[in-house]
Coordinates of C-alpha atoms and ligand atoms in Angstrom, one line a residue:
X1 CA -4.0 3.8 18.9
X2 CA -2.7 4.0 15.3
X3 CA -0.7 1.0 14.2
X4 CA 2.7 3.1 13.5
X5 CA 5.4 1.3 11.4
X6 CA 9.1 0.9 10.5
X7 CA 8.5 1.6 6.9
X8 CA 10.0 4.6 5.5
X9 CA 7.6 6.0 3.3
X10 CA 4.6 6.3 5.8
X11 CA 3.6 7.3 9.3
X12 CA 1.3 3.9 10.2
X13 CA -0.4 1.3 8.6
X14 CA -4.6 -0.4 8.8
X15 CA -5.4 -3.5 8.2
X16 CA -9.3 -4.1 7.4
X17 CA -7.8 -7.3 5.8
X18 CA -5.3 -9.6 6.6
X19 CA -3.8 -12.0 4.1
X20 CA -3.2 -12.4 0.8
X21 CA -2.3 -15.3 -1.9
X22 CA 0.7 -15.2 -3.9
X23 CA 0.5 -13.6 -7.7
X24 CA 4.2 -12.6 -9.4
X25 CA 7.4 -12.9 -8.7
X26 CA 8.0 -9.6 -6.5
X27 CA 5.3 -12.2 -3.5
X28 CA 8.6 -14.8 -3.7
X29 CA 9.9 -13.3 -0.5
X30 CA 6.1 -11.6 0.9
X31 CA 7.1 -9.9 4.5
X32 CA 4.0 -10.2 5.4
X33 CA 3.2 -13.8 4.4
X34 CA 6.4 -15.0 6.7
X35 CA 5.6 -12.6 9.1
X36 CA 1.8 -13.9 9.6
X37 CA 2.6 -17.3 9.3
X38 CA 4.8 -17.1 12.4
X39 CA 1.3 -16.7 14.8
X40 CA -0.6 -19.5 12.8
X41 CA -2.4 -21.5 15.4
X42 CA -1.6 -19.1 18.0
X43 CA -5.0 -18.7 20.0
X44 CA -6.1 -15.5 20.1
X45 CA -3.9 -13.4 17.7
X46 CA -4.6 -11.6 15.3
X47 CA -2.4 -13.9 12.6
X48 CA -4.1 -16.8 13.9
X49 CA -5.1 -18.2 10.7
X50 CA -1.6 -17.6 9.3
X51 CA -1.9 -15.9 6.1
X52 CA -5.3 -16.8 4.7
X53 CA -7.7 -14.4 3.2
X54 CA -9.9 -12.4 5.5
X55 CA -12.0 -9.6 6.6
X56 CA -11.6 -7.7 9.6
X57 CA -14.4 -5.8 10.1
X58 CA -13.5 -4.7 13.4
X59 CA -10.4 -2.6 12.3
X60 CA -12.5 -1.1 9.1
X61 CA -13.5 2.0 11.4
X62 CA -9.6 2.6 12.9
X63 CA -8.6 5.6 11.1
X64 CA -11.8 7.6 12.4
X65 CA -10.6 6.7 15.8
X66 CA -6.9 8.8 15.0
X67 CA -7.6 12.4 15.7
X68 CA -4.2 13.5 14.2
X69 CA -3.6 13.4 10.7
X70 CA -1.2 10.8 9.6
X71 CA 0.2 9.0 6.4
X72 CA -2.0 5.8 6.5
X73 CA -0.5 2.7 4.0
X74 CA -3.5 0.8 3.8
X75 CA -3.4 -3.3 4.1
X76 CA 0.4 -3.0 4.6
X77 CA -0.6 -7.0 5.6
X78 CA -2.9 -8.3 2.0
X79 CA -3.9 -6.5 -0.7
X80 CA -7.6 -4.4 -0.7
X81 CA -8.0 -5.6 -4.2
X82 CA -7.5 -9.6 -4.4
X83 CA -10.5 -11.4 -5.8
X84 CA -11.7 -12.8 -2.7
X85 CA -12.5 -9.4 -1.3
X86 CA -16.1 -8.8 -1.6
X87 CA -16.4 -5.2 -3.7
X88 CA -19.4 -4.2 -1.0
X89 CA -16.2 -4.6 1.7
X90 CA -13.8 -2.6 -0.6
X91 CA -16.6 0.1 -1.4
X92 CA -16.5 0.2 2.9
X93 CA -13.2 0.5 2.8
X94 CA -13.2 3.6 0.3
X95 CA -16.0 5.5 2.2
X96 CA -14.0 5.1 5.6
X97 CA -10.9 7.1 3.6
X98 CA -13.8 9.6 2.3
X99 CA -15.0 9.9 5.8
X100 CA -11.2 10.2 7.4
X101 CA -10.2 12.8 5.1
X102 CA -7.6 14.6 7.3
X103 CA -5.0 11.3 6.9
X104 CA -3.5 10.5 3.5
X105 CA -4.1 6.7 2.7
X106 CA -1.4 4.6 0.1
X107 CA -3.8 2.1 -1.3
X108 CA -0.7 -0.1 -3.2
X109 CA -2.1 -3.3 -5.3
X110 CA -0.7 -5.7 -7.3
X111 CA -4.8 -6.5 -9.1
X112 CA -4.3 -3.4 -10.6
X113 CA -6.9 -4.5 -13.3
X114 CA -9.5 -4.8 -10.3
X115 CA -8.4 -1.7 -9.0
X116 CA -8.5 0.5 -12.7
X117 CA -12.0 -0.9 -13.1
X118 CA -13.3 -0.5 -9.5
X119 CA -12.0 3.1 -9.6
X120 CA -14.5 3.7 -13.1
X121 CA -17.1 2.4 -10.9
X122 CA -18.4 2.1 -7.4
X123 CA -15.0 4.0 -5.9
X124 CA -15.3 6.7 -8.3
X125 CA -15.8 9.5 -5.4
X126 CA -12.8 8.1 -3.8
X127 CA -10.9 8.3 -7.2
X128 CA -10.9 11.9 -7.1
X129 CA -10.1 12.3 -3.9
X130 CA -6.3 14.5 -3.3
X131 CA -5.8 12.6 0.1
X132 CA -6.5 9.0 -0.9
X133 CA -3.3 7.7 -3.2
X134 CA -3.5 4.5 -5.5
X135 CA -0.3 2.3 -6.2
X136 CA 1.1 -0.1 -8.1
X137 CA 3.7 -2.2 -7.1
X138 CA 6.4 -3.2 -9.9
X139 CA 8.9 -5.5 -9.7
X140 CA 9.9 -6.3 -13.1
X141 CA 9.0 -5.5 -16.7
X142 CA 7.1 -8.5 -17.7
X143 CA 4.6 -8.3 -14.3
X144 CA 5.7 -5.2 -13.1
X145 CA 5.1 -2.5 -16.3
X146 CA 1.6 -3.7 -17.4
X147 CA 0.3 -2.6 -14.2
X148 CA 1.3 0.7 -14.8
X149 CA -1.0 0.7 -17.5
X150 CA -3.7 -0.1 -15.6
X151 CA -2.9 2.9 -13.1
X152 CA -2.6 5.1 -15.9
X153 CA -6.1 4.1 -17.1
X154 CA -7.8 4.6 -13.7
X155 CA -9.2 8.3 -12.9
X156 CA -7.2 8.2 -9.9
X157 CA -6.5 11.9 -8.6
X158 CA -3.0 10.7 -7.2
X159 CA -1.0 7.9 -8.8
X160 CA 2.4 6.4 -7.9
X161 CA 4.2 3.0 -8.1
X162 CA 6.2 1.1 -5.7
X163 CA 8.8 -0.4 -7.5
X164 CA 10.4 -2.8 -4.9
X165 CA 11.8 -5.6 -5.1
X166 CA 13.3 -4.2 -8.0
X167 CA 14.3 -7.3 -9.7
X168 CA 15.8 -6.1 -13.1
X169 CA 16.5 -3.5 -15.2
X170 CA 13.2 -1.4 -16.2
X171 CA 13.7 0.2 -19.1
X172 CA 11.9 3.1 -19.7
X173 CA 9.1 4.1 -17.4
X174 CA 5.9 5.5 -18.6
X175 CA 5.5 8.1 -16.5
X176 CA 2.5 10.4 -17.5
X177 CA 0.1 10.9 -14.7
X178 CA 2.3 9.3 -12.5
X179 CA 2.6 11.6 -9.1
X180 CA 5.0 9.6 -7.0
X181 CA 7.8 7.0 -7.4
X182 CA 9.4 4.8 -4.4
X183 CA 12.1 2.3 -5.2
X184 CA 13.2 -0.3 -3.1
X185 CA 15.4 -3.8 -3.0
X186 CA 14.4 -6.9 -1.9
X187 CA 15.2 -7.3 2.4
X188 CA 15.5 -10.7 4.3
X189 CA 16.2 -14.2 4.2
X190 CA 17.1 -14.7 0.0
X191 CA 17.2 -11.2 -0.5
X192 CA 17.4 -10.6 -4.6
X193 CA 20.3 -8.6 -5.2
X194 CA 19.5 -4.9 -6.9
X195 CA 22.2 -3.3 -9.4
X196 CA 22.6 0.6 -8.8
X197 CA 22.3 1.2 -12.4
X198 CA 18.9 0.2 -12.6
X199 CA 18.1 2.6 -9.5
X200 CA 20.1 5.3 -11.2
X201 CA 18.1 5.1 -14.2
X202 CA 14.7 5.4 -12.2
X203 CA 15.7 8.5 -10.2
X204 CA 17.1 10.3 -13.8
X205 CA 13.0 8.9 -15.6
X206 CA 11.8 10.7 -12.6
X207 CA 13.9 13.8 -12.3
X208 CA 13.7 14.4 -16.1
X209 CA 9.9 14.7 -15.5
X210 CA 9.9 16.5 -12.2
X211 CA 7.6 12.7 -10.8
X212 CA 9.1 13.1 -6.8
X213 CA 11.1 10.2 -6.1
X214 CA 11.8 8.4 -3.0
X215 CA 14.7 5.4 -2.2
X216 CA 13.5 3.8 0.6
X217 CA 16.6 1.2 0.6
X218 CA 19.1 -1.0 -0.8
X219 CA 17.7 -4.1 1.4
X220 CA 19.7 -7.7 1.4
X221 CA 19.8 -9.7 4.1
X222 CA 20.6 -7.2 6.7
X223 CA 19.4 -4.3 5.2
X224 CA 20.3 -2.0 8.1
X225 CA 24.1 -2.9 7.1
X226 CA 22.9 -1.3 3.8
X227 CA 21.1 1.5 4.2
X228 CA 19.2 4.1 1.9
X229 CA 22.2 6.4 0.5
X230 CA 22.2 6.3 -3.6
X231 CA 25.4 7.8 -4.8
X232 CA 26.0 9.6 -1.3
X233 CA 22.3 11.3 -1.5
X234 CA 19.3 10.4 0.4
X235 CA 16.0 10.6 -1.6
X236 CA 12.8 11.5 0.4
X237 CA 10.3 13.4 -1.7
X238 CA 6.5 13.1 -1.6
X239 CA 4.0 14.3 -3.5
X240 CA 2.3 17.4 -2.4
X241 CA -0.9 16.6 0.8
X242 CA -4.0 17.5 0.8
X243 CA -4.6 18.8 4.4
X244 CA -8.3 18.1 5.4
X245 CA -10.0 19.3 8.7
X246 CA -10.5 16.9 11.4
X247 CA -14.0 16.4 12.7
X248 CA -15.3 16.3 16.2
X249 CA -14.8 13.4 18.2
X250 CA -18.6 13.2 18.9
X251 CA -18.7 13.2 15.6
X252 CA -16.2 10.7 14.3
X253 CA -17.2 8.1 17.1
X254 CA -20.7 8.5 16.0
X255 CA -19.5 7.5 12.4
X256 CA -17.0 4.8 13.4
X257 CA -19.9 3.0 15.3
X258 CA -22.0 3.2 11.7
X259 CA -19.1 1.9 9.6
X260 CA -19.1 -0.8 12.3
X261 CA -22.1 -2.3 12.3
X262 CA -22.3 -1.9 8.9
X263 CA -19.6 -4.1 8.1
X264 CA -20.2 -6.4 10.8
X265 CA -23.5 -7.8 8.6
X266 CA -23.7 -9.9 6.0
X267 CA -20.2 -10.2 5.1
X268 CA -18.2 -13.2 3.9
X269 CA -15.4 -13.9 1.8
X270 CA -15.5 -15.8 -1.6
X271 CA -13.9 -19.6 -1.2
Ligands
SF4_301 S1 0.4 -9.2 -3.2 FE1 1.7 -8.3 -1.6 S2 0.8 -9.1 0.3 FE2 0.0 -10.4 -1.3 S3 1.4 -12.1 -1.4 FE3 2.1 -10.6 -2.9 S4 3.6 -9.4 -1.7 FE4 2.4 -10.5 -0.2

């Protein structure tokens, strides 16, 4: 059963890795960091081992399992392109979204240098692929807007940036290439407080441009309180899906047992 999620912008989320370390200022608050850190030392669950770095080759073959085509954020819970990721495991990782081409996957990073050069390389075929989407997240200019320029550089068929926690005042956005836009402020305990100019200016970049543009919410503390109306409008575009057929289930088992096995050998993370 597909792990579905509260998060606005997609349908559910797979995890073939689970934690992360922390890099720029938009990990301060990390969800998913709290969140795993909860279950550390708790026998048997998946967050176990709190928030540190690892593989999980068992859940590498999940999408192949879902026989109905869904909007798939990929490592909602660590990032697919932190260093101690082997690149044989992320290669894995990019032929199970080749293989499972009837979902659209949101591959979001903030190694967007690891990403741009992977993508040149050995994840070229998934580069061009229409239903696999590659993200930047940006929080701020002096993190936040290099990234971009990594994106940009990257032969990535579909590009788009998550700019949450929103942290200050952008500027102007380079936006060539760019396919999709979400913007978001910081939710929970020490929220960051977000100024509705600087969303403003994001949606009327975007607009100006034609990039689709989605607020997913003000946040704060008690981000329900706050909800995800920008000057009385609700902003919920996507860029356009690819729509893939779905193969057999003999078939997709069949695969999901060879992805499986695969990654179950010889696989270890970097200390
Ligand atoms: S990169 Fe993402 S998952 Fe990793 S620590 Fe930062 S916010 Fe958390």
């Amino acid at each position: 059963m597909a792990s579905l999620t509260k998060i606005e912008w997609t349908d559910a989320t797979w995890n073939p890795i689970r934690g992360c370390s922390k890099i720029s200022p938009g990990c301060k608050h990390c969800y998913a960091e709290r969140f795993a850190e909860r279950f550390r030392g708790v026998k048997g669950h998946p967050f176990e081992q709190g928030f540190d770095l690892r593989i999980v080759p068992e859940k590498l073959a999940e999408p192949l399992r879902w026989n109905t085509p869904k909007m798939v954020f990929v490592n909602s819970m660590s990032d697919l392109f932190h260093g101690g990721v082997p690149q044989s495991y992320i290669s894995q990782v990019a032929s199970v979204m080749c293989a499972a081409r009837w979902h659209t996957y949101q591959v979001l990073t903030k190694r967007s240098a690891r990403m741009r050069d992977l993508l040149h390389g050995p994840l070229q075929e998934a580069a061009g692929e229409s239903h696999i989407w590659w993200g930047v997240s940006v929080e701020d200019k002096k993190y936040g807007l290099p990234r971009i320029s990594d994106l940009q550089a990257a032969p990535a068929s579909v590009r788009f940036l998550s700019i949450e926690p929103l942290l200050e005042d952008l500027g102007t956005i380079p936006l060539e290439g760019i396919s999709w836009v979400i913007v978001g402020g910081e939710s929970g305990p020490g929220a960051r407080p977000m100024r509705e100019e600087w969303v403003i200016s994001i949606r009327e970049q975007c607009q100006a441009v034609g990039v689709p543009f989605f607020f997913k919410q003000w946040g704060g503390v008690r981000k329900k309180n706050n909800g995800r109306s920008l000057q009385g409008e609700t902003h919920s575009e996507f860029p356009t899906r690819t729509h893939n057929p779905i193969l057999s289930a003999v078939v997709r088992m069949e695969s999901a047992c060879e992805f499986e096995r695969a990654a179950s050998i010889n696989i270890r993370i970097r200390a």
